[in-house]
Amino acid sequence: MKKESKLVRDSVVIGLALFSMFFGAGSLIFPPYLGMESGTGWFLGFICFILADIGLAFVTIVAMINGDGSISSITGVVGKIPALVINTAVIICIGPFLAIPRTAATTYEMSVLPVTSGINITVFSVIYFAIAWVLTIRPSRVVDILGKFLTPALVICLAVLIIAGIIWPLGEITEPVCDNIVREGVLNGYQAMDVLGALGFAIIIIGVTREKGYTEPSQARKAAMISCILAGGALFLVYCGITYLGATASSVYDIEEVNQASLLVHITEDILGFEGVIILGIVVGLACLTTAVGLTAAAAKYFEGITGGRLKYEVVVTLVMVFSVVVSNFGLSAIISIATPVLSVVYPTVVTLIILSFFKRWISNLNIYRGAALVSFTVSFLTVLTTYGVPVPLVNSLPLADYGFNWVLPTAAGGLIGAFVRGRKKDLTDSGSAV
């Protein structure tokens, strides 16, 4: 009985930490804007967003729990070198190249600028990442710091904002202004980067469950699953709330005159006044900081692992922070514009391998994985080219293209073709690295 009680208590702390890691910059800028675009169809857009974002993220964590707890338990089936390239690309995206700098840029534009313009973004980013460095440098304390202290404060601030927005809605919800709500929901789910983040966060969560004494696979799996259910439920409610807030703004603001960062600031000011903007600033600061801490810890553990410890955790943390300071100075809009094509290419390949990882017991031919991954990457890459004016025949005519899933059927065909190329079952344990 005591063991079960301890498992539940530990799982709650880990679940709160997982919530705070996932709830970051993307959580605050994409759902409200999606709600504003979707108008009366906001709930459909929200469901598509949550499935493409948190739904796939927790599927990813489950896949890694079922494996050996490493990213390569998912990507290793395509071969050691391709897996290393995919893993590193994922960690760089959720690390210093996109996600971590975005947390600082979002905090600056949503927490600092609405209150004061006297702080330069360079000065702010140095202070921001100095604080993140202090919280991240001791990896054993990351989850406890997030789960016991920062997350409860974050949840309280969010509850105040959402409840006020429900009691005093900003305005009438109007008709959608986007052509395809489903596609917008999916693309916004990609932009939140939680699926890629899950690959890094799972390393931390699985490691912490073992450190807390849950070394038996069944215990570790149970603790991780309870944590995922708790975090997933909380994220569902919060995302639903702030998507609704965006929908209530559809009759108040011109979508051409507000961007992702400013929308929630305007909503908060109109509902709660300047005091509300202060509350929002606290929410944004806590949400982004906790995400930055989690992502940096994940990136540092990854690079320490693939270098066999030659790159120490503390060194990688410092390098990530310094690089993130530089990138964050580009500004939020620039970071989002860079992220869009990169994520549109990376996501389908990673999602393909995540889904196939659940069928390892029945798929013994590695060429099925390789064929599917190669086709998903190729179709996604060509699709991105078409958005930049490079004409690629048939890409936008493929089935499900209107919903952003034109890669799905070709990917299935690629896996089917790979099934006819001879492969060996023992390769399943030989490919991929230990990280």
PDB file of N, CA, C and O in Angstrom, residues 294-328:
ATOM      1  N   GLY A 294      13.319  22.326 -19.540  1.00  0.00           N
ATOM      2  CA  GLY A 294      13.132  20.943 -19.956  1.00  0.00           C
ATOM      3  C   GLY A 294      13.823  20.614 -21.268  1.00  0.00           C
ATOM      4  O   GLY A 294      14.477  19.576 -21.404  1.00  0.00           O
ATOM      5  N   LEU A 295      13.710  21.507 -22.252  1.00  0.00           N
ATOM      6  CA  LEU A 295      14.327  21.267 -23.561  1.00  0.00           C
ATOM      7  C   LEU A 295      15.849  21.301 -23.483  1.00  0.00           C
ATOM      8  O   LEU A 295      16.532  20.494 -24.132  1.00  0.00           O
ATOM      9  N   THR A 296      16.382  22.221 -22.699  1.00  0.00           N
ATOM     10  CA  THR A 296      17.843  22.300 -22.563  1.00  0.00           C
ATOM     11  C   THR A 296      18.387  21.061 -21.882  1.00  0.00           C
ATOM     12  O   THR A 296      19.425  20.511 -22.297  1.00  0.00           O
ATOM     13  N   ALA A 297      17.704  20.600 -20.837  1.00  0.00           N
ATOM     14  CA  ALA A 297      18.140  19.384 -20.152  1.00  0.00           C
ATOM     15  C   ALA A 297      18.114  18.187 -21.100  1.00  0.00           C
ATOM     16  O   ALA A 297      19.044  17.368 -21.122  1.00  0.00           O
ATOM     17  N   ALA A 298      17.059  18.101 -21.928  1.00  0.00           N
ATOM     18  CA  ALA A 298      16.957  16.999 -22.883  1.00  0.00           C
ATOM     19  C   ALA A 298      18.078  17.056 -23.924  1.00  0.00           C
ATOM     20  O   ALA A 298      18.702  16.036 -24.243  1.00  0.00           O
ATOM     21  N   ALA A 299      18.338  18.252 -24.462  1.00  0.00           N
ATOM     22  CA  ALA A 299      19.407  18.408 -25.460  1.00  0.00           C
ATOM     23  C   ALA A 299      20.765  18.068 -24.867  1.00  0.00           C
ATOM     24  O   ALA A 299      21.590  17.403 -25.508  1.00  0.00           O
ATOM     25  N   ALA A 300      21.002  18.515 -23.638  1.00  0.00           N
ATOM     26  CA  ALA A 300      22.293  18.255 -22.997  1.00  0.00           C
ATOM     27  C   ALA A 300      22.496  16.774 -22.746  1.00  0.00           C
ATOM     28  O   ALA A 300      23.593  16.232 -22.966  1.00  0.00           O
ATOM     29  N   LYS A 301      21.449  16.077 -22.277  1.00  0.00           N
ATOM     30  CA  LYS A 301      21.553  14.635 -22.045  1.00  0.00           C
ATOM     31  C   LYS A 301      21.804  13.892 -23.362  1.00  0.00           C
ATOM     32  O   LYS A 301      22.567  12.922 -23.414  1.00  0.00           O
ATOM     33  N   TYR A 302      21.160  14.359 -24.430  1.00  0.00           N
ATOM     34  CA  TYR A 302      21.338  13.704 -25.728  1.00  0.00           C
ATOM     35  C   TYR A 302      22.777  13.820 -26.219  1.00  0.00           C
ATOM     36  O   TYR A 302      23.407  12.818 -26.570  1.00  0.00           O
ATOM     37  N   PHE A 303      23.309  15.048 -26.244  1.00  0.00           N
ATOM     38  CA  PHE A 303      24.657  15.235 -26.774  1.00  0.00           C
ATOM     39  C   PHE A 303      25.720  14.624 -25.862  1.00  0.00           C
ATOM     40  O   PHE A 303      26.755  14.155 -26.344  1.00  0.00           O
ATOM     41  N   GLU A 304      25.463  14.598 -24.566  1.00  0.00           N
ATOM     42  CA  GLU A 304      26.382  13.907 -23.671  1.00  0.00           C
ATOM     43  C   GLU A 304      26.388  12.417 -23.985  1.00  0.00           C
ATOM     44  O   GLU A 304      27.439  11.772 -23.971  1.00  0.00           O
ATOM     45  N   GLY A 305      25.210  11.886 -24.321  1.00  0.00           N
ATOM     46  CA  GLY A 305      25.103  10.466 -24.621  1.00  0.00           C
ATOM     47  C   GLY A 305      25.771  10.071 -25.926  1.00  0.00           C
ATOM     48  O   GLY A 305      26.533   9.097 -25.966  1.00  0.00           O
ATOM     49  N   ILE A 306      25.522  10.810 -27.010  1.00  0.00           N
ATOM     50  CA  ILE A 306      26.071  10.398 -28.306  1.00  0.00           C
ATOM     51  C   ILE A 306      27.583  10.621 -28.395  1.00  0.00           C
ATOM     52  O   ILE A 306      28.245  10.042 -29.257  1.00  0.00           O
ATOM     53  N   THR A 307      28.125  11.454 -27.509  1.00  0.00           N
ATOM     54  CA  THR A 307      29.578  11.664 -27.498  1.00  0.00           C
ATOM     55  C   THR A 307      30.272  10.798 -26.464  1.00  0.00           C
ATOM     56  O   THR A 307      31.469  10.944 -26.229  1.00  0.00           O
ATOM     57  N   GLY A 308      29.491   9.900 -25.847  1.00  0.00           N
ATOM     58  CA  GLY A 308      30.090   9.004 -24.853  1.00  0.00           C
ATOM     59  C   GLY A 308      30.612   9.739 -23.631  1.00  0.00           C
ATOM     60  O   GLY A 308      31.563   9.275 -22.980  1.00  0.00           O
ATOM     61  N   GLY A 309      30.001  10.867 -23.310  1.00  0.00           N
ATOM     62  CA  GLY A 309      30.409  11.619 -22.128  1.00  0.00           C
ATOM     63  C   GLY A 309      31.540  12.600 -22.371  1.00  0.00           C
ATOM     64  O   GLY A 309      31.947  13.326 -21.448  1.00  0.00           O
ATOM     65  N   ARG A 310      32.056  12.643 -23.600  1.00  0.00           N
ATOM     66  CA  ARG A 310      33.160  13.579 -23.888  1.00  0.00           C
ATOM     67  C   ARG A 310      32.674  15.025 -23.832  1.00  0.00           C
ATOM     68  O   ARG A 310      33.434  15.924 -23.470  1.00  0.00           O
ATOM     69  N   LEU A 311      31.406  15.243 -24.250  1.00  0.00           N
ATOM     70  CA  LEU A 311      30.784  16.553 -24.057  1.00  0.00           C
ATOM     71  C   LEU A 311      29.961  16.471 -22.779  1.00  0.00           C
ATOM     72  O   LEU A 311      28.927  15.799 -22.731  1.00  0.00           O
ATOM     73  N   LYS A 312      30.410  17.094 -21.721  1.00  0.00           N
ATOM     74  CA  LYS A 312      29.739  17.021 -20.440  1.00  0.00           C
ATOM     75  C   LYS A 312      28.397  17.767 -20.466  1.00  0.00           C
ATOM     76  O   LYS A 312      28.227  18.750 -21.184  1.00  0.00           O
ATOM     77  N   TYR A 313      27.483  17.295 -19.647  1.00  0.00           N
ATOM     78  CA  TYR A 313      26.156  17.891 -19.533  1.00  0.00           C
ATOM     79  C   TYR A 313      26.248  19.389 -19.301  1.00  0.00           C
ATOM     80  O   TYR A 313      25.586  20.181 -19.977  1.00  0.00           O
ATOM     81  N   GLU A 314      27.066  19.796 -18.339  1.00  0.00           N
ATOM     82  CA  GLU A 314      27.175  21.215 -17.991  1.00  0.00           C
ATOM     83  C   GLU A 314      27.696  22.055 -19.154  1.00  0.00           C
ATOM     84  O   GLU A 314      27.261  23.195 -19.350  1.00  0.00           O
ATOM     85  N   VAL A 315      28.610  21.485 -19.936  1.00  0.00           N
ATOM     86  CA  VAL A 315      29.179  22.197 -21.077  1.00  0.00           C
ATOM     87  C   VAL A 315      28.118  22.409 -22.155  1.00  0.00           C
ATOM     88  O   VAL A 315      27.980  23.504 -22.718  1.00  0.00           O
ATOM     89  N   VAL A 316      27.346  21.327 -22.440  1.00  0.00           N
ATOM     90  CA  VAL A 316      26.310  21.433 -23.459  1.00  0.00           C
ATOM     91  C   VAL A 316      25.232  22.438 -23.046  1.00  0.00           C
ATOM     92  O   VAL A 316      24.772  23.244 -23.859  1.00  0.00           O
ATOM     93  N   VAL A 317      24.840  22.406 -21.769  1.00  0.00           N
ATOM     94  CA  VAL A 317      23.854  23.366 -21.271  1.00  0.00           C
ATOM     95  C   VAL A 317      24.326  24.792 -21.529  1.00  0.00           C
ATOM     96  O   VAL A 317      23.574  25.640 -22.024  1.00  0.00           O
ATOM     97  N   THR A 318      25.578  25.059 -21.236  1.00  0.00           N
ATOM     98  CA  THR A 318      26.131  26.406 -21.419  1.00  0.00           C
ATOM     99  C   THR A 318      26.155  26.795 -22.895  1.00  0.00           C
ATOM    100  O   THR A 318      25.767  27.914 -23.260  1.00  0.00           O
ATOM    101  N   LEU A 319      26.579  25.863 -23.759  1.00  0.00           N
ATOM    102  CA  LEU A 319      26.635  26.146 -25.196  1.00  0.00           C
ATOM    103  C   LEU A 319      25.239  26.402 -25.764  1.00  0.00           C
ATOM    104  O   LEU A 319      25.042  27.317 -26.579  1.00  0.00           O
ATOM    105  N   VAL A 320      24.264  25.603 -25.339  1.00  0.00           N
ATOM    106  CA  VAL A 320      22.884  25.775 -25.805  1.00  0.00           C
ATOM    107  C   VAL A 320      22.351  27.146 -25.405  1.00  0.00           C
ATOM    108  O   VAL A 320      21.716  27.848 -26.198  1.00  0.00           O
ATOM    109  N   MET A 321      22.621  27.537 -24.171  1.00  0.00           N
ATOM    110  CA  MET A 321      22.140  28.832 -23.688  1.00  0.00           C
ATOM    111  C   MET A 321      22.754  29.992 -24.475  1.00  0.00           C
ATOM    112  O   MET A 321      22.060  30.944 -24.857  1.00  0.00           O
ATOM    113  N   VAL A 322      24.042  29.917 -24.730  1.00  0.00           N
ATOM    114  CA  VAL A 322      24.721  30.996 -25.457  1.00  0.00           C
ATOM    115  C   VAL A 322      24.178  31.101 -26.876  1.00  0.00           C
ATOM    116  O   VAL A 322      23.867  32.200 -27.372  1.00  0.00           O
ATOM    117  N   PHE A 323      24.044  29.957 -27.561  1.00  0.00           N
ATOM    118  CA  PHE A 323      23.522  29.966 -28.931  1.00  0.00           C
ATOM    119  C   PHE A 323      22.086  30.476 -28.955  1.00  0.00           C
ATOM    120  O   PHE A 323      21.683  31.222 -29.864  1.00  0.00           O
ATOM    121  N   SER A 324      21.297  30.090 -27.959  1.00  0.00           N
ATOM    122  CA  SER A 324      19.893  30.509 -27.892  1.00  0.00           C
ATOM    123  C   SER A 324      19.756  32.010 -27.700  1.00  0.00           C
ATOM    124  O   SER A 324      18.814  32.628 -28.199  1.00  0.00           O
ATOM    125  N   VAL A 325      20.685  32.611 -26.962  1.00  0.00           N
ATOM    126  CA  VAL A 325      20.682  34.065 -26.797  1.00  0.00           C
ATOM    127  C   VAL A 325      20.779  34.740 -28.155  1.00  0.00           C
ATOM    128  O   VAL A 325      20.052  35.700 -28.454  1.00  0.00           O
ATOM    129  N   VAL A 326      21.659  34.235 -29.005  1.00  0.00           N
ATOM    130  CA  VAL A 326      21.866  34.822 -30.332  1.00  0.00           C
ATOM    131  C   VAL A 326      20.608  34.678 -31.194  1.00  0.00           C
ATOM    132  O   VAL A 326      20.121  35.653 -31.775  1.00  0.00           O
ATOM    133  N   VAL A 327      20.049  33.460 -31.260  1.00  0.00           N
ATOM    134  CA  VAL A 327      18.896  33.205 -32.133  1.00  0.00           C
ATOM    135  C   VAL A 327      17.661  33.963 -31.656  1.00  0.00           C
ATOM    136  O   VAL A 327      16.874  34.471 -32.469  1.00  0.00           O
ATOM    137  N   SER A 328      17.467  34.053 -30.347  1.00  0.00           N
ATOM    138  CA  SER A 328      16.281  34.726 -29.813  1.00  0.00           C
ATOM    139  C   SER A 328      16.208  36.194 -30.220  1.00  0.00           C
ATOM    140  O   SER A 328      15.129  36.789 -30.272  1.00  0.00           O
TER     141      SER A 328
END
